[in-house]
Coordinates of C-alpha atoms in Angstrom, one line a residue:
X1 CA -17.1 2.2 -11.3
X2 CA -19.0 4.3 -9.1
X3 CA -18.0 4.8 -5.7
X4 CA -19.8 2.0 -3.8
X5 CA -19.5 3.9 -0.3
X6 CA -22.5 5.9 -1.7
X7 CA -24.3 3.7 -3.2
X8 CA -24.3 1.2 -0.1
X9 CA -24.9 4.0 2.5
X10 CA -28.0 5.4 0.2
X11 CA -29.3 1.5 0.2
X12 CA -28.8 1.5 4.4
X13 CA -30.5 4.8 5.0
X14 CA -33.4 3.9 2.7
X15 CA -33.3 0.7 4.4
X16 CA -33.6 -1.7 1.2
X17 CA -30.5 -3.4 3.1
X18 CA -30.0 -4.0 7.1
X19 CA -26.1 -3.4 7.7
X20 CA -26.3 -6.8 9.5
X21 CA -27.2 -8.5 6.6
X22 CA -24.7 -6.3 4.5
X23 CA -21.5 -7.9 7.1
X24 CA -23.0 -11.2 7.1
X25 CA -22.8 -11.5 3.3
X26 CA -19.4 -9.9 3.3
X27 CA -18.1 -12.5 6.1
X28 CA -19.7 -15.6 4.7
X29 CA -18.0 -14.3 1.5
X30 CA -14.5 -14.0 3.7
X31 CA -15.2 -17.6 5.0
X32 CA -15.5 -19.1 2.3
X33 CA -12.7 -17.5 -0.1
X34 CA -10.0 -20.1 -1.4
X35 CA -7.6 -17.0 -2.1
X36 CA -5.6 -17.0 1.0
X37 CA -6.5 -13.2 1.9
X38 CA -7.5 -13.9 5.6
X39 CA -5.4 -14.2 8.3
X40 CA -8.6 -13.6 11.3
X41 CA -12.4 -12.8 10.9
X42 CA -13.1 -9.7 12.7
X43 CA -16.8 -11.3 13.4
X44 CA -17.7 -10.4 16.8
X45 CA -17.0 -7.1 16.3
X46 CA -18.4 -6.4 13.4
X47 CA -22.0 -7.5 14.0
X48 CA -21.8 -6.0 16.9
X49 CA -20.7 -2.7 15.1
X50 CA -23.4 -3.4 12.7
X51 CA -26.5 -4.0 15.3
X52 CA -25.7 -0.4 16.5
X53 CA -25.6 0.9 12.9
X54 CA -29.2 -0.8 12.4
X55 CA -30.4 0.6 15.7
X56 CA -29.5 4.3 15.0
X57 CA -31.3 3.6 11.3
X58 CA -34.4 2.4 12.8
X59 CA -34.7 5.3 15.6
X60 CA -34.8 7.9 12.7
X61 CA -31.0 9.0 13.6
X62 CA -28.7 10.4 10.8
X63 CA -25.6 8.1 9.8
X64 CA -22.7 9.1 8.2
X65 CA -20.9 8.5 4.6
X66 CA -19.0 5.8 5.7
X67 CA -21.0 4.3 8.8
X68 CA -21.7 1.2 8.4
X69 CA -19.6 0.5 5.5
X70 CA -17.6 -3.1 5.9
X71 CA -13.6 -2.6 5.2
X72 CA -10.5 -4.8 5.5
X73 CA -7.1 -4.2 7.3
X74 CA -3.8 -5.3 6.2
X75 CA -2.4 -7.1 9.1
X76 CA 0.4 -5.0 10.3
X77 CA -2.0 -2.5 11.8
X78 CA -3.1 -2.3 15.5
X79 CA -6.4 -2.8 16.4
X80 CA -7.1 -3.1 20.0
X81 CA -7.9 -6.7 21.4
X82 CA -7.2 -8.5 17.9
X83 CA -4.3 -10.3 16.3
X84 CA -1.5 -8.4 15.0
X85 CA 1.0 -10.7 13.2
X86 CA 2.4 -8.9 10.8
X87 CA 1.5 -12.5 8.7
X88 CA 4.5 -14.2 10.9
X89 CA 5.3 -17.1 13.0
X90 CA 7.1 -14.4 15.7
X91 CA 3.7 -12.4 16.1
X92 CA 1.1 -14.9 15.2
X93 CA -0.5 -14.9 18.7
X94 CA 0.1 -12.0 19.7
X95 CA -2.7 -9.0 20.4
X96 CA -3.0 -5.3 19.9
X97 CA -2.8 -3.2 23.5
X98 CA -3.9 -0.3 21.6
X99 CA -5.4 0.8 17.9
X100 CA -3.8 2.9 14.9
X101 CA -4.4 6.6 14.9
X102 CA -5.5 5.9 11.1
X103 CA -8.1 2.8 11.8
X104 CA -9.1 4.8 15.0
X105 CA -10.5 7.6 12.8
X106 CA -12.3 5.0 10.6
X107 CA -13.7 3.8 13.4
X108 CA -14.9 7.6 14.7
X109 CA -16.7 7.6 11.3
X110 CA -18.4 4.4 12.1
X111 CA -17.1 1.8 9.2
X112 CA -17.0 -1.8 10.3
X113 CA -13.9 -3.8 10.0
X114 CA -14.5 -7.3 8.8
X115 CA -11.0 -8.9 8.4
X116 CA -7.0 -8.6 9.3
X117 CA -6.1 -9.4 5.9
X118 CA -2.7 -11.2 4.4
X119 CA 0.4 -10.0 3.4
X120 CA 4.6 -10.4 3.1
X121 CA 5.6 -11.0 6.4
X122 CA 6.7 -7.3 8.0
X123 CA 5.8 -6.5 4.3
X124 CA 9.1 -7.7 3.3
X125 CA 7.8 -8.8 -0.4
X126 CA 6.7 -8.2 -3.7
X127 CA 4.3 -11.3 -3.6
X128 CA 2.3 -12.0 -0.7
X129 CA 4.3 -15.2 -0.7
X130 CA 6.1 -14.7 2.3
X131 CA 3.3 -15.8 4.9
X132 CA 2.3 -17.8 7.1
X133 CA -0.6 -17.9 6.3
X134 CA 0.1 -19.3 2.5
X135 CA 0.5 -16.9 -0.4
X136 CA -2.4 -14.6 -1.8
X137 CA -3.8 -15.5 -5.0
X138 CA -4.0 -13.5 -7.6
X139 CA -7.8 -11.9 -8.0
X140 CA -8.0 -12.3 -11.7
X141 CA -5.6 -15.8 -12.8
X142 CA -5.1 -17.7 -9.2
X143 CA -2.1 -19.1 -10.9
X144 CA -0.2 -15.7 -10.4
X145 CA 0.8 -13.9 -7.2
X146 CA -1.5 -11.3 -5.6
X147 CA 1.4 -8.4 -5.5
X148 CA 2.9 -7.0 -2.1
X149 CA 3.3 -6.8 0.1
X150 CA -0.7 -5.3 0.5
X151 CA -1.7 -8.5 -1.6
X152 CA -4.9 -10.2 0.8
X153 CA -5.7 -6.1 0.6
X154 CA -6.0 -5.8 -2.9
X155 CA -7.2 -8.8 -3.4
X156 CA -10.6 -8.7 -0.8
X157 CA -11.3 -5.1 -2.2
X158 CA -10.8 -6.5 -6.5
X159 CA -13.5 -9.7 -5.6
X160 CA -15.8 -7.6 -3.5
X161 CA -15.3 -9.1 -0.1
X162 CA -14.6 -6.0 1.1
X163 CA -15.8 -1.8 0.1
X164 CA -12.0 -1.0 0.8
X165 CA -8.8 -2.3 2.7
X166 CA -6.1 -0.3 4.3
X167 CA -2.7 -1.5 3.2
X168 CA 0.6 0.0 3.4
X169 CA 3.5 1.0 1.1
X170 CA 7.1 1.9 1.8
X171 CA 8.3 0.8 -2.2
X172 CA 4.9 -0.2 -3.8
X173 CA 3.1 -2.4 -1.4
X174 CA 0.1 -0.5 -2.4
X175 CA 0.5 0.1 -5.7
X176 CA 2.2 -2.7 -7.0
X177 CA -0.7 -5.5 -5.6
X178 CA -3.4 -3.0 -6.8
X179 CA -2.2 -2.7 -10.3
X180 CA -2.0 -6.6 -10.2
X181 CA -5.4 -7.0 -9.3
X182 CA -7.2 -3.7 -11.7
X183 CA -8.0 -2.0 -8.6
X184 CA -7.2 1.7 -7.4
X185 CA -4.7 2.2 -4.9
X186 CA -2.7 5.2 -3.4
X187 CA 0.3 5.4 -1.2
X188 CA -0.4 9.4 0.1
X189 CA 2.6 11.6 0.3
X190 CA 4.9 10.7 3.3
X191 CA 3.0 12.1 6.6
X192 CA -0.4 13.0 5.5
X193 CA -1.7 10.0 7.3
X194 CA -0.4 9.4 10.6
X195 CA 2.0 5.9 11.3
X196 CA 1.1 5.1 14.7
X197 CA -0.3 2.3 15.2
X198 CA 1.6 0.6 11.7
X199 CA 4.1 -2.0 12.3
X200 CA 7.7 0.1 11.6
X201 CA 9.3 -1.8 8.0
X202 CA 11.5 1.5 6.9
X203 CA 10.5 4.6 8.8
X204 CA 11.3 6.9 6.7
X205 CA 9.0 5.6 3.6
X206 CA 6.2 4.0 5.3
X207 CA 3.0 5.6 4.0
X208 CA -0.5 4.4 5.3
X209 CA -3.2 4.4 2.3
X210 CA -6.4 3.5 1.0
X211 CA -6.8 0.2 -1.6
X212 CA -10.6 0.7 -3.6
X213 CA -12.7 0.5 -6.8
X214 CA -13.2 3.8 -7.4
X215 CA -11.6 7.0 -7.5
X216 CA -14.6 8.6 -5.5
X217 CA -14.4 5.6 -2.5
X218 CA -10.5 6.7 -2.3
X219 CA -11.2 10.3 -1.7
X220 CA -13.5 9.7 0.9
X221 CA -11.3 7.3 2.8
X222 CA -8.4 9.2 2.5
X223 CA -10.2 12.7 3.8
X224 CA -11.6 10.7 6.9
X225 CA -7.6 9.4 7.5
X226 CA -5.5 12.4 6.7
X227 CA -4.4 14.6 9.7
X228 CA -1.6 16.1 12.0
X229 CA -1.2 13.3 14.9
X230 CA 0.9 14.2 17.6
X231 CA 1.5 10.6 17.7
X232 CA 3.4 11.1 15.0
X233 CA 5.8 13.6 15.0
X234 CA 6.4 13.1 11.2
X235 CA 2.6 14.0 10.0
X236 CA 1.2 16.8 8.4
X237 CA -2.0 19.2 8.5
X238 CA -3.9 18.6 5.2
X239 CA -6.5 20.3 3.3
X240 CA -9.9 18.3 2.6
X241 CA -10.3 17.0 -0.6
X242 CA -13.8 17.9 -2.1
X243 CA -16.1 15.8 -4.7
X244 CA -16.0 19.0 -6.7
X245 CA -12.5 19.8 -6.5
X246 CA -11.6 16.4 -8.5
X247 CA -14.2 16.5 -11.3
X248 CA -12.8 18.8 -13.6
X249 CA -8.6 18.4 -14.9
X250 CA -6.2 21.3 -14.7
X251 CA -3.5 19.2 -15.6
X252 CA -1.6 21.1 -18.8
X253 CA 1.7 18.8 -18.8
X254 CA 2.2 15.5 -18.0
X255 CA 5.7 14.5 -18.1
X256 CA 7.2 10.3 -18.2
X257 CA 10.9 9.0 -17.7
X258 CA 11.8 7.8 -20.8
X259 CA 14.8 5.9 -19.2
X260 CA 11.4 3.8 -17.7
X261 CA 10.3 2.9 -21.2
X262 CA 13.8 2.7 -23.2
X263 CA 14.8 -0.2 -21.2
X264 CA 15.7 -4.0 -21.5
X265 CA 13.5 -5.1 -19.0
X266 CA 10.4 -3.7 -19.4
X267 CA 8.1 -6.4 -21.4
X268 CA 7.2 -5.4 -24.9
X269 CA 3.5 -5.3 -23.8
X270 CA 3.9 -3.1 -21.4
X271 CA 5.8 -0.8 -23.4
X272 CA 3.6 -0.4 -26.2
X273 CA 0.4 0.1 -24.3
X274 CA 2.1 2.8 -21.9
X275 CA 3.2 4.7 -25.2
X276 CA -0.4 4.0 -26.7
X277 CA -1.7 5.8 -23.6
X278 CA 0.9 8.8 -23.7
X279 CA -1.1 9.0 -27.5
X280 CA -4.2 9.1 -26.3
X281 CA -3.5 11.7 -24.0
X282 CA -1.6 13.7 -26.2
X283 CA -4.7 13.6 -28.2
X284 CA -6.7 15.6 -26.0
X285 CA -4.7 18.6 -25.9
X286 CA -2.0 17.5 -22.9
X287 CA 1.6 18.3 -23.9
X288 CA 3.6 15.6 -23.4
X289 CA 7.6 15.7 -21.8
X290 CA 10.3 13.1 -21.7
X291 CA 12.3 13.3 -18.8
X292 CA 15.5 12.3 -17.5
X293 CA 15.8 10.2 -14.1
X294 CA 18.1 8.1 -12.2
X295 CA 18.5 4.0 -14.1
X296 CA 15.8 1.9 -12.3
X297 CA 18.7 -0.4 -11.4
X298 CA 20.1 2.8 -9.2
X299 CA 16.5 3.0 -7.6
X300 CA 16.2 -0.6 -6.7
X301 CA 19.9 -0.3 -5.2
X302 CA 19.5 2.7 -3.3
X303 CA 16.1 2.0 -1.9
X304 CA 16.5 -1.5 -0.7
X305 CA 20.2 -0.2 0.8
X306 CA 18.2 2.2 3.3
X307 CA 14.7 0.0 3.3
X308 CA 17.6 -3.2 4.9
X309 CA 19.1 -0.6 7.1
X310 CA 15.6 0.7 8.0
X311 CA 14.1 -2.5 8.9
X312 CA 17.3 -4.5 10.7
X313 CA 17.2 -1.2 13.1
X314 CA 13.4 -1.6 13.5
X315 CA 13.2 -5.2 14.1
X316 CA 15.5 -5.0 16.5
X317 CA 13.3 -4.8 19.2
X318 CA 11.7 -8.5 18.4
X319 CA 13.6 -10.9 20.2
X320 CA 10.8 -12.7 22.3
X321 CA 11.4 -10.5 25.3
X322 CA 8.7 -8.4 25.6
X323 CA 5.8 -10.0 23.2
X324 CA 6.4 -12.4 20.1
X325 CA 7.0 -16.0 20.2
X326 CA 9.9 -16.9 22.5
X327 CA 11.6 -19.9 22.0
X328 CA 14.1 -21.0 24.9
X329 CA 17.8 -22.0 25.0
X330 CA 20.8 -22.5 26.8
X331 CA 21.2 -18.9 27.3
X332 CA 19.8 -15.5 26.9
X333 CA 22.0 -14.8 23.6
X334 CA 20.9 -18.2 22.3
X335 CA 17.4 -18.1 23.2
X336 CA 17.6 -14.3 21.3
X337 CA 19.7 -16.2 18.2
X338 CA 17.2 -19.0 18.1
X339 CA 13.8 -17.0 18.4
X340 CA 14.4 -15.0 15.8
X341 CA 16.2 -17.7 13.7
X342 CA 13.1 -20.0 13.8
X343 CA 10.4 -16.6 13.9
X344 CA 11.5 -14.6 11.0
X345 CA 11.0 -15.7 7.3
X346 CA 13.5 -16.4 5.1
X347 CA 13.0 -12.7 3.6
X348 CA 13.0 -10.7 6.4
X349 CA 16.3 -12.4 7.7
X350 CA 18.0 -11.6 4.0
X351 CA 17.2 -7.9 4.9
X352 CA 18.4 -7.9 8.7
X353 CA 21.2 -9.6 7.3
X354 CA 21.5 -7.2 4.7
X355 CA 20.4 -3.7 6.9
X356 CA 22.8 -5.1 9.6
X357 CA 25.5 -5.2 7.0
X358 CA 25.1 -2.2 5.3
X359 CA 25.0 -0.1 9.1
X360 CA 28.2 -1.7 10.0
X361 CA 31.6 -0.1 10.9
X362 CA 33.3 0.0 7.8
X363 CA 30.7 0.1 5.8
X364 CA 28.0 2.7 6.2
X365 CA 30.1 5.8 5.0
X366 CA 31.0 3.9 1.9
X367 CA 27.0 2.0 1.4
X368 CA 24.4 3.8 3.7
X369 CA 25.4 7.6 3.3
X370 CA 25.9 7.5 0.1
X371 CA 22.1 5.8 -0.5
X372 CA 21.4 9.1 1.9
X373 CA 23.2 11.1 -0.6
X374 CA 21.3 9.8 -3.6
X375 CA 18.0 10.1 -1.7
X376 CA 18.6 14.1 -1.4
X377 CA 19.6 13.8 -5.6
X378 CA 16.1 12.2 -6.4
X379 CA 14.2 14.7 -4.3
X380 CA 16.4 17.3 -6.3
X381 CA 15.4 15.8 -9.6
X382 CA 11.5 15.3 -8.3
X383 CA 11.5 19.3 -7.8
X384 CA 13.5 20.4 -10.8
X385 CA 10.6 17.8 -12.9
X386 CA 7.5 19.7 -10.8
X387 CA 8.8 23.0 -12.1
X388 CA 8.5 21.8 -15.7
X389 CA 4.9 19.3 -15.6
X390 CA 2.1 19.3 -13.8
X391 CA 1.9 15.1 -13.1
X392 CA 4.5 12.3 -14.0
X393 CA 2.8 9.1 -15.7
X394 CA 4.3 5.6 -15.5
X395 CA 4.1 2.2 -15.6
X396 CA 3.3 0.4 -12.2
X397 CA 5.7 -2.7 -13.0
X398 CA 7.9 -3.7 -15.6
X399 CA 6.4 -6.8 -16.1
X400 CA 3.1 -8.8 -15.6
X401 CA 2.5 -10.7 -12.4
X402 CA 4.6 -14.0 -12.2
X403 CA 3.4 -17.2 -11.7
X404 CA 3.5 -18.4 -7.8
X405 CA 6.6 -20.0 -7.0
X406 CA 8.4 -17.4 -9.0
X407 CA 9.4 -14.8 -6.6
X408 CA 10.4 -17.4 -3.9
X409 CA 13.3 -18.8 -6.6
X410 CA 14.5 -15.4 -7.5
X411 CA 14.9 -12.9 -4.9
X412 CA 16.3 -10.6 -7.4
X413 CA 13.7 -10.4 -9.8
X414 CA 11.1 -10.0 -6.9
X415 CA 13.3 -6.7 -6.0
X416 CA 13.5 -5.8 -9.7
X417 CA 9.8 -5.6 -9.8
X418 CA 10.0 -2.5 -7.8
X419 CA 11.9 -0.4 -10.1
X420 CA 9.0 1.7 -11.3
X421 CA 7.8 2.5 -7.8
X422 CA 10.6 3.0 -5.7
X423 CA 12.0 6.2 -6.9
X424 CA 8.5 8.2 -5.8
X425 CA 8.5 6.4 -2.3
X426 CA 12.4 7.6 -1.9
X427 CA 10.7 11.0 -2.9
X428 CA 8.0 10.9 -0.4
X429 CA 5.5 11.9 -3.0
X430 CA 2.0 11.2 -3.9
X431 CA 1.3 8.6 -5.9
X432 CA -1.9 6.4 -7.5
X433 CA -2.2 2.8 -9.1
X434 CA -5.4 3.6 -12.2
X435 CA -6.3 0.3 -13.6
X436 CA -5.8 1.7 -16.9
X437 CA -3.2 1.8 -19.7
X438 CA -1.1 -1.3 -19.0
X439 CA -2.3 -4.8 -18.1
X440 CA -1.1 -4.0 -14.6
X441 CA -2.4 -0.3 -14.6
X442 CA -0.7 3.3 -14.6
X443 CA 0.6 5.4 -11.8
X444 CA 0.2 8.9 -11.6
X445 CA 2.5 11.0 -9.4
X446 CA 2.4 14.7 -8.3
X447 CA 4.3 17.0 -6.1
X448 CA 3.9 16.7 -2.5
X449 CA 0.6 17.1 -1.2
X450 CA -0.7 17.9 -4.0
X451 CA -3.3 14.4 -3.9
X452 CA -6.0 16.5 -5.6
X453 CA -4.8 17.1 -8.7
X454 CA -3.9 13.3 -9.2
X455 CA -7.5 12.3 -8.5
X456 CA -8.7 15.2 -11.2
X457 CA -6.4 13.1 -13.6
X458 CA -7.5 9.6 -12.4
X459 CA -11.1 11.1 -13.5
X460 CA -9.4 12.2 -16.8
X461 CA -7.6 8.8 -17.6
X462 CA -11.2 7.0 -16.8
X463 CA -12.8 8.7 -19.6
X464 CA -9.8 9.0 -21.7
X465 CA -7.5 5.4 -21.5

């Protein structure tokens, strides 16, 4: 598909469409959706967005690329003066004081946000079951789960009620929902785009990134995002991505774990059409390289040891003292048990519970430094592989979505889902869902900062899967 930021911003300045009609249709669209995807309408603000969009058109005045272009935010994001619930009972009335460095600079570039869209509560899924708000349906079989934890993200952007969402992806919470739902979606490498503003799940992996349709409509998001924030101490200056840049591949040598694909648990399907697509590229001239990398069962382990450790440290802070929804008791330690009892989801206590256990005396030098340990191993391996291929292709999951209902029953096989993703976020690299090659896409990964050459082979695997 084309990138639909042009093609609507060509329509606006040659005014075949009014911007306030354009958020009008995309809101009664919102309204009206039976897929669970909304947790509150931005409407007020976006018309009001849109009426000055209109009035600069009319006067003559140039508008930029994306002003005027309607987009959805996954609801762990601050946006000042509207709900911020992180899709849980603890947060669900509570309001942003302030906005996200990365919606801020949407906002400087003038597109409209419609919608604070569903997900795992504190993104603590694989789902977008774990909600208030009632889980995300699956954009193409509403029988199946939307992915997570960006699932009411993927979802608005794969049925067109939104031009593109902003989710968020510490293990796959990008990826994983957009490769569910045929869409593009890319989790940046660590830093490019600035956390502030994002609700803290596990610091050290949280990456802020754009969910589209096209490859085009997630370079121009991404460009307008990217940036040194001195907000966050843990960005990092970027170069601009151009159109150009991306339209011709460089890549020489793709490389794929094999240890990925020799496995018990990936579904035959899955297997067969990854290795039909390794063909297919082999065909056009790309040498091809198995490579060795840690079991996916290690992966799981080692993220979700750190992710828990991350998150029970992080969450912390929410005990109905200073915002949330405080619940009173007999006394201050039972009014701090019982809030958070009531507040958090069944998920997010398992990984308190979990994180807490994992940091405590007697435990963390045996459990949480060595995860550390194997986290500095798989950044080792990630370099050693970038000296030897250009990319690294893989599936996006192991299996097909599961029916809803699923994940809820079987924790484990919810985290299992994330075996294919979690080594690159543990990596901090660069990595993007393509709705190509397996029923629940291909990922493409690259050295750090290094975004440009994965969108030059997105635009190859379009043409070529």
């Amino acid at each position: 598909m084309e990138s639909q930021i042009k093609a609507l911003h060509q329509q606006l300045v040659t005014k075949q469409i009014t911007c306030t009609a354009l958020v009008k249709e995309k809101l009664e669209l919102l309204k009206k959706n039976t897929h669970n995807t909304v947790n509150s309408l931005l409407d007020t603000l976006a018309l009001d967005l849109a009426a000055k969009v209109d009035a600069k058109i009319t006067k003559g005045e140039e508008i930029g690329l994306l002003e005027g272009i309607p987009f959805g935010i996954k609801d762990v994001y601050m946006l000042q003066g509207t709900f911020a619930t992180a899709s849980s009972n603890l947060l669900k009335n509570y309001k942003s004081a302030y906005t996200a460095t990365a919606i801020q600079k949407l906002l400087d570039a003038g597109a409209i946000p419609l919608v604070k869209e569903n997900c795992d509560s504190f993104g603590h899924g694989s789902s977008s079951e774990n909600t208030i708000f009632g889980a995300v349906k699956n954009a193409v079989n509403t029988d199946l789960v939307a992915g997570g934890s960006s699932g009411g993200s993927a979802v608005n952007v794969a049925l067109d009620y939104t031009v593109f969402s902003i989710g968020g992806d510490t293990g796959g919470s990008i990826r994983q929902p957009a490769g569910y739902n045929n869409i593009y979606g890319l989790k940046p490498t660590y830093g490019r785009i600035s956390r502030y503003g994002l609700m803290a799940y596990a610091s050290s992996t949280d990456c802020v990134g754009p969910l589209a349709k096209s490859i085009e409509d997630i370079r121009i998001v991404l460009n307008v995002m990217s940036g040194k924030d001195a907000k966050d101490q843990t960005s990092i200056t970027s170069s601009e991505i151009t159109e150009d840049a991306i339209l011709k591949n460089t890549v020489k040598t793709v490389g794929y774990f094999k240890n990925f694909i020799e496995n018990d648990a990936i579904a035959p399907k899955v297997k067969a059409d990854f290795l039909q697509s390794i063909e297919k590229v082999k065909l056009k001239g790309i040498k091809v390289k198995e490579l060795d990398f840690f079991p996916s069962d290690i992966l799981v382990s080692t993220y979700y040891t750190l992710a828990m450790a991350e998150t029970a440290s992080n969450l912390s802070r929410l005990d109905g003292t200073n915002y949330g929804n405080r619940i009173e008791d007999k006394n201050l330690k039972e009014t701090y048990a019982v809030t958070r009892s009531e507040n958090f989801s069944e998920e997010t206590k398992r990984r308190i519970v979990g994180g807490n256990q994992v940091l405590s005396q007697g435990f963390s030098d045996e459990i949480y430094l060595k995860g550390l340990a194997i986290r500095d191993q798989i950044a080792a391996n990630f370099t050693k592989d970038f000296e030897e291929v250009d990319i690294i292709l893989s599936p996006v999951t192991p299996m097909s979505p599961p029916k809803i209902g699923d994940s809820l029953k079987d924790p484990l096989a919810m985290y299992l889902s994330d075996a294919y993703t979690v080594g690159f976020s543990l990596g901090q690299l660069p990595t993007l869902t393509v709705p190509q090659g397996t029923q629940t896409g291909l990922q493409i990964t690259a050295a750090k900062n290094n975004e440009e050459l994965i969108l030059k082979f997105a635009n190859f695997l379009k043409d070529t899967i």
